[in-house]
Coordinates of C-alpha atoms in Angstrom, one line a residue:
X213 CA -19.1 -37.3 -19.4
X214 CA -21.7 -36.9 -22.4
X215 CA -24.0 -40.0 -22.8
X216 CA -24.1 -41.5 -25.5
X217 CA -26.1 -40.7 -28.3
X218 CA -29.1 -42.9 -29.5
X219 CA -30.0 -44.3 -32.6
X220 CA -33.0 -45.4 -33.7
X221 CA -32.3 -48.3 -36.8
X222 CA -35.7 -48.7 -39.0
X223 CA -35.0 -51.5 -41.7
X224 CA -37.9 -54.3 -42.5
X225 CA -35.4 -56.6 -42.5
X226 CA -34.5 -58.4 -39.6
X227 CA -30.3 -59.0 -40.7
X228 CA -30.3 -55.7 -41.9
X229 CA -31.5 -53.8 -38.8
X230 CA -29.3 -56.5 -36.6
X231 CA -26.2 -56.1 -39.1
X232 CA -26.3 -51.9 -38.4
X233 CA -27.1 -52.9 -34.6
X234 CA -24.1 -54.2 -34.0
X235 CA -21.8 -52.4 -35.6
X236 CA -23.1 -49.0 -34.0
X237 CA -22.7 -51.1 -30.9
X238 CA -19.5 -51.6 -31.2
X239 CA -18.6 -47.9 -31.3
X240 CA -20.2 -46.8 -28.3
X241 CA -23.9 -45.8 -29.6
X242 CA -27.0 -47.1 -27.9
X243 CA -29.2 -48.6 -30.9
X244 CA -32.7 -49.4 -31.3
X245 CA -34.2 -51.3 -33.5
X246 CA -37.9 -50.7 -35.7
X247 CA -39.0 -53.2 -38.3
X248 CA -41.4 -50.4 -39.6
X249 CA -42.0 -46.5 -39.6
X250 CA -45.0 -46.4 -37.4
X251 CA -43.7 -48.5 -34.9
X252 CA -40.7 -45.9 -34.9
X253 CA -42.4 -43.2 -34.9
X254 CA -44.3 -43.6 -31.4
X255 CA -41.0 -43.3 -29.9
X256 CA -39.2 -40.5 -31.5
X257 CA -39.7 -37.5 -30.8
X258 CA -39.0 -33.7 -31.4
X259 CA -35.7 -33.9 -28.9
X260 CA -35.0 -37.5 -29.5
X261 CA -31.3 -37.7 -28.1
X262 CA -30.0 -39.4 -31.1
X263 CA -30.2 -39.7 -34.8
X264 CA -32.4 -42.2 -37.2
X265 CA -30.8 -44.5 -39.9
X266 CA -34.0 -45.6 -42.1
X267 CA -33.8 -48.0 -45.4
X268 CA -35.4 -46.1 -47.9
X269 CA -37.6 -48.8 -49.2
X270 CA -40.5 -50.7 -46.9
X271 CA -43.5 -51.9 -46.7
X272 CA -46.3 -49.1 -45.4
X273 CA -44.6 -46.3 -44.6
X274 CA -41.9 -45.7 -47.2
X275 CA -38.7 -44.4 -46.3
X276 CA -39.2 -40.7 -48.0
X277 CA -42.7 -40.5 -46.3
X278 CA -40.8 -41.1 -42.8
X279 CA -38.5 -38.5 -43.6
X280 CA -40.9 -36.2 -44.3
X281 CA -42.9 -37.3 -41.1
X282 CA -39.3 -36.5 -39.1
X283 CA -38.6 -33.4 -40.8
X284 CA -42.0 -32.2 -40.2
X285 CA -41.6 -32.9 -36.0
X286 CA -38.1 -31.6 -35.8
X287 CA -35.8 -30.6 -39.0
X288 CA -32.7 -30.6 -37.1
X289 CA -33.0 -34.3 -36.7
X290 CA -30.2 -36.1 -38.9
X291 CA -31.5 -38.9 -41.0
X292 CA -29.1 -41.1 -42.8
X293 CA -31.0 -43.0 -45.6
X294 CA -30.0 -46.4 -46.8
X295 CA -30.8 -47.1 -50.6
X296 CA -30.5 -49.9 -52.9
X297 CA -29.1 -50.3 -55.7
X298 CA -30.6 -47.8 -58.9
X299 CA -32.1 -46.0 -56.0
X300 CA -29.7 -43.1 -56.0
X301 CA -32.3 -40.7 -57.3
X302 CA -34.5 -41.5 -54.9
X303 CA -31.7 -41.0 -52.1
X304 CA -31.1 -37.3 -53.8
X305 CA -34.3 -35.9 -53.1
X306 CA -34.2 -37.2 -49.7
X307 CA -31.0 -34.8 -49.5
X308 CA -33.3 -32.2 -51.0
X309 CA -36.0 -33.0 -48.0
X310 CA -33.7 -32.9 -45.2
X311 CA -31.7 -35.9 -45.1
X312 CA -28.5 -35.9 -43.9
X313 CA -26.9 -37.9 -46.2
X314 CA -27.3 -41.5 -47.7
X315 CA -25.7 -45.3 -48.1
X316 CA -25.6 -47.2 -51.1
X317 CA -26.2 -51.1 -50.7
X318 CA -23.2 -52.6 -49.6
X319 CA -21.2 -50.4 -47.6
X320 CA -18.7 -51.0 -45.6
X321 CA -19.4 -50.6 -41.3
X322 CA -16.7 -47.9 -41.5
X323 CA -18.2 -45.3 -43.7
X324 CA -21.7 -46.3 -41.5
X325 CA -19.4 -45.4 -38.7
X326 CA -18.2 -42.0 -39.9
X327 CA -21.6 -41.3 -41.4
X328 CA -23.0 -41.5 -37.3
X329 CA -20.4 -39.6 -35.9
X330 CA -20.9 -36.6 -38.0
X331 CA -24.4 -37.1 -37.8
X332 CA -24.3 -37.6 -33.7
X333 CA -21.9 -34.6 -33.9
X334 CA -24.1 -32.2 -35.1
X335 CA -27.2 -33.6 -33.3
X336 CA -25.7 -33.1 -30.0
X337 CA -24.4 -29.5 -30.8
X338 CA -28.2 -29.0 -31.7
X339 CA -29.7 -30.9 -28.6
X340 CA -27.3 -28.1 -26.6
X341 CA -28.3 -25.3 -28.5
X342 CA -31.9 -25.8 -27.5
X343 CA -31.4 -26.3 -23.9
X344 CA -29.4 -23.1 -23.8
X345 CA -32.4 -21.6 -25.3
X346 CA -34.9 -22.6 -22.7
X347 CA -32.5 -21.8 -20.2
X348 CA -31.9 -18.0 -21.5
X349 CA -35.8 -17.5 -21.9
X350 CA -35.8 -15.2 -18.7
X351 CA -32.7 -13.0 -19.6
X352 CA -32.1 -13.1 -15.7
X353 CA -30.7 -16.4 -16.1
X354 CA -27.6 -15.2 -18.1
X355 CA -25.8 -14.1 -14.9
X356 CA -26.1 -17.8 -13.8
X357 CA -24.5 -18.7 -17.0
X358 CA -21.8 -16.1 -17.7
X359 CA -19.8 -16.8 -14.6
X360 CA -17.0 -15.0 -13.4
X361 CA -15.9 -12.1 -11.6
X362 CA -12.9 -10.9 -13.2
X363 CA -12.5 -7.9 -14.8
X364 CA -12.9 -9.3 -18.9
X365 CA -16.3 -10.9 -17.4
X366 CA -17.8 -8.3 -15.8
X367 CA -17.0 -6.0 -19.1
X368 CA -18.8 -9.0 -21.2
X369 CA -21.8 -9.0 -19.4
X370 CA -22.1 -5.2 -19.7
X371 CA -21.6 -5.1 -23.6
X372 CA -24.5 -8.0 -23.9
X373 CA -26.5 -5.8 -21.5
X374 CA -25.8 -2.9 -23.6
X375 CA -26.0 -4.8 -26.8
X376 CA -29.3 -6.9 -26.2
X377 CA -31.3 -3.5 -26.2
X378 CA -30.0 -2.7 -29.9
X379 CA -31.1 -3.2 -32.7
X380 CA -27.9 -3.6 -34.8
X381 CA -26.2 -6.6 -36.1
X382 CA -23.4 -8.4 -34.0
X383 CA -20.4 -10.4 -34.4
X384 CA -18.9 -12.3 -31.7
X385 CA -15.4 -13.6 -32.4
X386 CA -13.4 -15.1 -29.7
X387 CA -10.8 -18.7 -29.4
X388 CA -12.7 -22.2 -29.1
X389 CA -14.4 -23.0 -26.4
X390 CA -15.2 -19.3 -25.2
X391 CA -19.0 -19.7 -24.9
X392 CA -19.5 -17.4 -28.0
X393 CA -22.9 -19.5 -28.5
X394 CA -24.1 -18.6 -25.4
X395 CA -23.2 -15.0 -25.4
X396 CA -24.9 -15.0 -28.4
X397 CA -28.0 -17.0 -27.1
X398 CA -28.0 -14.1 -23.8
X399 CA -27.6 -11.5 -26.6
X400 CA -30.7 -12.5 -27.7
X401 CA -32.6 -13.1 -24.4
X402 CA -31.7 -9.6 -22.6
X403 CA -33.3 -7.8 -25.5
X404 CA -36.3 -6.3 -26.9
X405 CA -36.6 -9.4 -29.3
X406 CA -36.7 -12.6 -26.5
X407 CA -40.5 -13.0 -26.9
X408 CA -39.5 -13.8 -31.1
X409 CA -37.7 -16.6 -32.5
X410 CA -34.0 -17.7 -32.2
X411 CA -32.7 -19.6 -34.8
X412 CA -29.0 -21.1 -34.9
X413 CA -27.5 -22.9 -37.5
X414 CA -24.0 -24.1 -38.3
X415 CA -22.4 -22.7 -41.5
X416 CA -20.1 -25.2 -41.8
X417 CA -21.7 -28.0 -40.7
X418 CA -23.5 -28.2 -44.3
X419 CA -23.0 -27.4 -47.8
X420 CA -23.2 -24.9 -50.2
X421 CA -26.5 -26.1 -51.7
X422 CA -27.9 -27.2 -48.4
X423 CA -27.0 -24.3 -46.6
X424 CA -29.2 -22.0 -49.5
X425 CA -31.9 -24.1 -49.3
X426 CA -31.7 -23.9 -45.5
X427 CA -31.2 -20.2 -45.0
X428 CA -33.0 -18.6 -48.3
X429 CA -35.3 -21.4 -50.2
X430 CA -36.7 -23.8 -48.0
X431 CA -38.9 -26.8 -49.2
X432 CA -42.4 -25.6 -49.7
X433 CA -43.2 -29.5 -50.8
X434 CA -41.9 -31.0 -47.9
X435 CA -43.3 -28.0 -45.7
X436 CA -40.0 -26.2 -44.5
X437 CA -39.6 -22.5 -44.5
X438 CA -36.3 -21.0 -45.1
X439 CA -34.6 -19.8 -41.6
X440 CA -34.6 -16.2 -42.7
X441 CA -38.3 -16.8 -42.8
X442 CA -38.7 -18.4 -39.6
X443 CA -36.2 -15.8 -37.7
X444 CA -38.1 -13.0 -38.7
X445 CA -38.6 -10.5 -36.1
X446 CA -36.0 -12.1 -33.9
X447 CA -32.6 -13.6 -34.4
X448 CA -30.8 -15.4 -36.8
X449 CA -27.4 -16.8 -35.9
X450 CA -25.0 -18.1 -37.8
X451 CA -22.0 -20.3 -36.5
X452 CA -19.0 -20.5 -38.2
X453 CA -20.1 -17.0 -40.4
X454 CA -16.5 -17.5 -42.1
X455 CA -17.8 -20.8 -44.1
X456 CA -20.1 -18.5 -45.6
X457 CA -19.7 -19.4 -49.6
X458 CA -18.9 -16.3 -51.4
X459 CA -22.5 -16.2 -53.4
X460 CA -24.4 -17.2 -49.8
X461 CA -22.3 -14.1 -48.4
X462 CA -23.7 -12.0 -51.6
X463 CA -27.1 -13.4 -50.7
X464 CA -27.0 -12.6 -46.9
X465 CA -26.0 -9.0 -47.2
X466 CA -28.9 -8.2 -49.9
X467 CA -31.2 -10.1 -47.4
X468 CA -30.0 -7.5 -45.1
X469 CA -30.1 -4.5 -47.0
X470 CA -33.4 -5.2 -48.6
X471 CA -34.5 -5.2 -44.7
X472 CA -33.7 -1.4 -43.9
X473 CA -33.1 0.0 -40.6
X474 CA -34.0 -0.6 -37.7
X475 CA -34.1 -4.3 -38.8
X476 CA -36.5 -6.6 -38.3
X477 CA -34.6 -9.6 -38.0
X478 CA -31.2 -9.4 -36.2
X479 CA -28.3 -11.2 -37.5
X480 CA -25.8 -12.5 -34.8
X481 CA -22.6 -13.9 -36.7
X482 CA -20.2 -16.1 -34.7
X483 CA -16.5 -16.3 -35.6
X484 CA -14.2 -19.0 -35.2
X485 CA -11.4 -17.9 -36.7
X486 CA -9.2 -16.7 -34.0
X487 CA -6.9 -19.3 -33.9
X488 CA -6.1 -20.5 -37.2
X489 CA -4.9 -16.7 -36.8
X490 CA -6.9 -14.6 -39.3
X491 CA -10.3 -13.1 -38.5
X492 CA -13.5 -12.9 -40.3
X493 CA -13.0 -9.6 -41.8
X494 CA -9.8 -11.7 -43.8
X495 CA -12.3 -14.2 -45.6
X496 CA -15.8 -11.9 -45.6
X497 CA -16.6 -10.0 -48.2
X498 CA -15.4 -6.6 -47.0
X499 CA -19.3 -4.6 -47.1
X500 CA -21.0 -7.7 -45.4
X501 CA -17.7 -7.6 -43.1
X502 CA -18.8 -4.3 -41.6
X503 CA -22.5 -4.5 -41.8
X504 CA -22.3 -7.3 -39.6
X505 CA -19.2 -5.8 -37.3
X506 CA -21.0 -2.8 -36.7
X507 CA -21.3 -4.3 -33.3
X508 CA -18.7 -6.8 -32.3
X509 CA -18.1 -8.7 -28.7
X510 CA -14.9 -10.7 -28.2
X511 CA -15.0 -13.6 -25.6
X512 CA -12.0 -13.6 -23.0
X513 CA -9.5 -17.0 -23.1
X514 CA -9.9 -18.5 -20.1
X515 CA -5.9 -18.1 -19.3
X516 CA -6.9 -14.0 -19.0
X517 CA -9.8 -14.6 -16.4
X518 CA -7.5 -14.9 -13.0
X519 CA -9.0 -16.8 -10.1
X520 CA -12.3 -17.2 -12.6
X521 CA -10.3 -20.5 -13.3
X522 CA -10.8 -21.7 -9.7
X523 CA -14.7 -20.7 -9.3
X524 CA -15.4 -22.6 -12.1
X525 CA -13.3 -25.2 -11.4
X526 CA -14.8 -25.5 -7.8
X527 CA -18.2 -25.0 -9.5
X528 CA -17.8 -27.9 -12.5
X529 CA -16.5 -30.0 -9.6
X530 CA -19.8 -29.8 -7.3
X531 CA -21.9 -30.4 -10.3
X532 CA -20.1 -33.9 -11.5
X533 CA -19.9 -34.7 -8.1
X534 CA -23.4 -34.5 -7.4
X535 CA -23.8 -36.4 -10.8
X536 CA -21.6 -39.6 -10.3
X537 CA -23.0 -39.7 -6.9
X538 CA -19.0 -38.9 -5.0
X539 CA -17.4 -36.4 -3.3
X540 CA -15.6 -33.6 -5.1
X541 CA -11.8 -33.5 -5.4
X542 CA -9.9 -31.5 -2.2
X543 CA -7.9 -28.7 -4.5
X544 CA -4.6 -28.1 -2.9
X545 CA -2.6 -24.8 -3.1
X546 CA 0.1 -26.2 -5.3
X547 CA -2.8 -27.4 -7.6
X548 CA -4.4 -24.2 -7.3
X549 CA -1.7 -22.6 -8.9
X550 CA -1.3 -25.1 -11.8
X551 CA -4.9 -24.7 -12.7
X552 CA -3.6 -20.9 -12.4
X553 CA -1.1 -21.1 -14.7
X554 CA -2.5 -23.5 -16.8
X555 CA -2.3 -22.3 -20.6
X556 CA -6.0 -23.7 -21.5
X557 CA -5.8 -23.5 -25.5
X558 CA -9.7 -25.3 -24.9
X559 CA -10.2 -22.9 -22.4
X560 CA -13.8 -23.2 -20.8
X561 CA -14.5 -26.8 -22.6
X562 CA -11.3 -28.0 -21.8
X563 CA -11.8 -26.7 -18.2
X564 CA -15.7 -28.9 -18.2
X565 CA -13.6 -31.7 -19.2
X566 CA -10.5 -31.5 -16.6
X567 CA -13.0 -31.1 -13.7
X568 CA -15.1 -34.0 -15.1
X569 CA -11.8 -36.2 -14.9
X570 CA -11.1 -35.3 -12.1
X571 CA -14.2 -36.2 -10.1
X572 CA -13.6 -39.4 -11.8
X573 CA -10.4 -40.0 -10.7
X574 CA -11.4 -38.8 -6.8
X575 CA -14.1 -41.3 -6.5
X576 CA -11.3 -44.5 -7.8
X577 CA -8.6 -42.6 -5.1
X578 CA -6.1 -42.1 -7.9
X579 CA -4.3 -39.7 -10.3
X580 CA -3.4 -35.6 -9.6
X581 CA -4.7 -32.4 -11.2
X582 CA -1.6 -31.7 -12.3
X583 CA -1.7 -35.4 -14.4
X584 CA -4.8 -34.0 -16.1
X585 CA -3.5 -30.8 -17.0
X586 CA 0.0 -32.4 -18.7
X587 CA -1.9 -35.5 -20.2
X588 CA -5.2 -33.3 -21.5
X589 CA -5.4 -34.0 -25.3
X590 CA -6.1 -30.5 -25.9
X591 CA -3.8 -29.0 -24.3
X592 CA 0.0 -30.5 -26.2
X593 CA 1.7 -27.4 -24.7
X594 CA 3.7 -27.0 -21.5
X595 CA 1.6 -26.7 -18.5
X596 CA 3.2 -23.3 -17.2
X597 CA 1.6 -20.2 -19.2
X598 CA 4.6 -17.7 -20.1
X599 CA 2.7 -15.1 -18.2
X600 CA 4.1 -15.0 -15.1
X601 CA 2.0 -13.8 -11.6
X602 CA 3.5 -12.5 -8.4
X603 CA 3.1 -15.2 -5.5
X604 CA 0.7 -13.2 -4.0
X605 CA -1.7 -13.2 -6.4
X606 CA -1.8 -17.0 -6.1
X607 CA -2.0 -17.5 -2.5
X608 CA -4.8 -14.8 -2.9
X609 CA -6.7 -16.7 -5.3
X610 CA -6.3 -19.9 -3.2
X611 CA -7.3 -18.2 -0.4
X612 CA -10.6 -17.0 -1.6
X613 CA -11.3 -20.7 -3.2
X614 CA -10.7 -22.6 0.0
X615 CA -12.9 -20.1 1.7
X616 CA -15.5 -20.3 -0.5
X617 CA -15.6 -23.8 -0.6
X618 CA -15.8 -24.0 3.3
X619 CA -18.8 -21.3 3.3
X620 CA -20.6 -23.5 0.9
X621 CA -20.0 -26.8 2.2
X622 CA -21.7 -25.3 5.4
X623 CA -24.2 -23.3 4.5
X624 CA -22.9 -20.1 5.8
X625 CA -22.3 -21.3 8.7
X626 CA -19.5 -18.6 10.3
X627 CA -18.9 -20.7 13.3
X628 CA -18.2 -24.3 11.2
X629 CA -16.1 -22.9 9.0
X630 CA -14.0 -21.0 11.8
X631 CA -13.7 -24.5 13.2
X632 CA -12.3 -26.1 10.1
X633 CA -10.3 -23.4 8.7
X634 CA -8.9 -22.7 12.4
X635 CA -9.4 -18.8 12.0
X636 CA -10.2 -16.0 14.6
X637 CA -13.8 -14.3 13.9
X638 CA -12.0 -11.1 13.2
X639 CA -9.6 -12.6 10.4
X640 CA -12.5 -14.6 8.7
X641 CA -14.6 -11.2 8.6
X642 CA -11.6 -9.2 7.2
X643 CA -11.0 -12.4 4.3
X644 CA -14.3 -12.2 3.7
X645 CA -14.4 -8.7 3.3
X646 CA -11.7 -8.4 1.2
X647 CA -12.8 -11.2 -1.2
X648 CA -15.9 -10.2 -1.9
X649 CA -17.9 -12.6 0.2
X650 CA -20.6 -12.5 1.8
X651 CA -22.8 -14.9 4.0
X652 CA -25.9 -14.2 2.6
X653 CA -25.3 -15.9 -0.4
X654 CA -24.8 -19.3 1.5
X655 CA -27.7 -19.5 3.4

């Protein structure tokens, strides 16, 4: 379950900064409270796990000169800026700095409240994308990442193998919750660029005028070079490349013709388009469409990864266990198959969130798999895919969980897991065989 978010209040005064407090509160966010700048400053930091809601006018430190300070330590931190009245001038060119967005004295807690979550939102998506980052630095890690040994896995991690040593531009389409941001992070980690910058930003998570300032202008006052600047010689990526604005799109491929070939900074696009059922080449101008398609990886849905479904499940399970501090849920073979058949529209974050749940519901002694699956809020359809799979195929799948599971819980040990799973030497060796398995990997 993801913790929730911080955010750090800065107001001189007292019923202000108690007044915001409290309604933040009230919606889940841990708050903290600064009467000035400085005082805020020594605790927030380049990762600070939160956001920062600063009046715009104090004493010492003025709000525009904190921003500044912020933007200068970490521009991906969102700053909401409260102004007073005739201060709406001021508030723009705190937009202009890096602000994420203002308030005008009064507002209601409602529009406070939809300001955070936005703001929270995207810091979070942020927060992620950097530890993905440090954990791709060796490209060795990606196989820890990218797990999965179905066929449509072992194929993606061979076209990022293949891929990562090229020097051409990618686009990686795929459904939501794929993990096309971290095959595009492991694009970048395998290759001949790792040692250089990565730079990720959201295309729709800003607007038009933000996003050119962002990408092509920076802020040479407030000391912020433009992303194409600071990706150079490695990779920019850009989410959501289908919120591209048509003159942004007109901007981007002369940024990438002007660069020749090979070129020195590589463009990564990421699509999500795939289920609103068009693709990118329906709202991309048609020659930055195939500058950027010349090399194109799509992510498998989960529902087309087999008994995948079940390592990860097993694996997601360990991990939350080990987390609340409780054992993992015992998967049966009837709930085996469900997760089998289980249509996963969210497919891998949906399956985070299932396992999560049910940890959670293993260490109160209540609720079924199955009660997950039907009463997950992403998933409205019925639980049983259309695609249907011989019985063997799911007694197969179950079968290589269940061992697995035993050969981890004990370390390898042959002659425990015999014991439990009351199965000669011979048979286990032939299983194991057959499943891929092998002992060495337990110890």
């Amino acid at each position: 379950m993801a913790k929730a978010m911080k955010i750090a209040i800065v107001d001189d005064e007292q019923d202000m900064r108690q007044s915001i407090s409290q309604w933040l509160a009230l919606s889940g966010y841990d708050t903290e409270t600064y009467s000035t700048a400085d005082e805020a400053l020594k605790q927030i930091g380049s990762d600070f796990p939160g956001i920062v809601v600063s009046d715009i006018r104090m004493p010492g430190m003025d709000g525009m000169a904190f921003l500044k300070r912020l933007m200068s330590q970490d521009s991906a931190l969102p700053v909401i800026m409260i102004t007073g009245h005739g201060d709406v001038p001021m508030a723009v060119e705190a937009m202009r700095v890096g602000a994420f967005d203002f308030l005008e004295k009064p507002f209601s807690p409602d529009k406070m409240n939809e300001l955070a979550k936005r703001a929270t939102q995207r810091r979070r998506l942020a927060l992620d994308a950097r530890v993905l980052r440090r954990d791709l630095s060796d490209g060795s890690q990606i196989m820890q990442k990218l797990i999965g040994a179905s066929p449509a896995m072992e194929r993606l991690r061979e076209d990022i193998l293949d891929l990562g040593q090229a020097d051409g531009h990618v686009l990686i389409d795929g459904e939501t919750g794929t993990g096309k941001t971290l095959a595009a992070h492991a694009l970048h980690a395998v290759g001949t660029r790792a040692s250089k910058p990565f730079i990720l930003i959201s295309c729709a998570a800003h607007t038009g005028e933000d996003l050119a300032r962002r990408l092509f202008d920076g802020d040479p006052d407030a000391g912020l070079m433009p992303l194409v600047e600071q990706a150079r010689g490695g990779t920019l990526c850009l989410e959501d490349v289908e919120a591209l604005p048509p003159v942004l799109q007109a901007r981007l491929l002369t940024f990438i013709n002007d660069q020749g070939s090979p070129a020195e900074t590589r463009i990564v696009a990421v699509s999500n388009l795939q289920e609103q059922g068009k693709t990118s080449e329906d709202v991309l101008r048609p020659d930055l469409y195939y500058r950027l398609a010349a090399m194109k990886i799509t992510l498998p849905p989960l529902r087309q990864r087999g008994e995948d479904i079940l390592l990860l499940f097993t694996r997601l399970s360990e991990q939350f266990a080990d987390e609340y501090g409780c054992d993992a849920p015992a998967v049966s073979a009837q709930e085996a198959a469900q997760l089998l058949q289980a249509p996963w529209p969210g497919n891998v974050r949906q399956l985070i969130n299932v396992a999560e749940r049910a940890v959670l519901q293993n260490r109160r002694g209540t609720g079924t798999i199955a009660s997950l699956l039907m009463s997950d809020d992403e998933s409205q359809q019925p639980v049983m895919t259309t695609e249907g799979k011989p019985l063997k195929e799911y007694v197969e799948a179950f079968e290589r969980m269940l061992i697995d599971n035993t050969m981890r819980r004990h370390r390898g040990s042959i002659s425990a897991v015999m014991d439990e799973l009351c199965l000669p030497r011979r048979t286990l060796n032939e299983k194991m065989a057959k499943y891929g398995l092998q002992r060495a990997d337990y110890l």
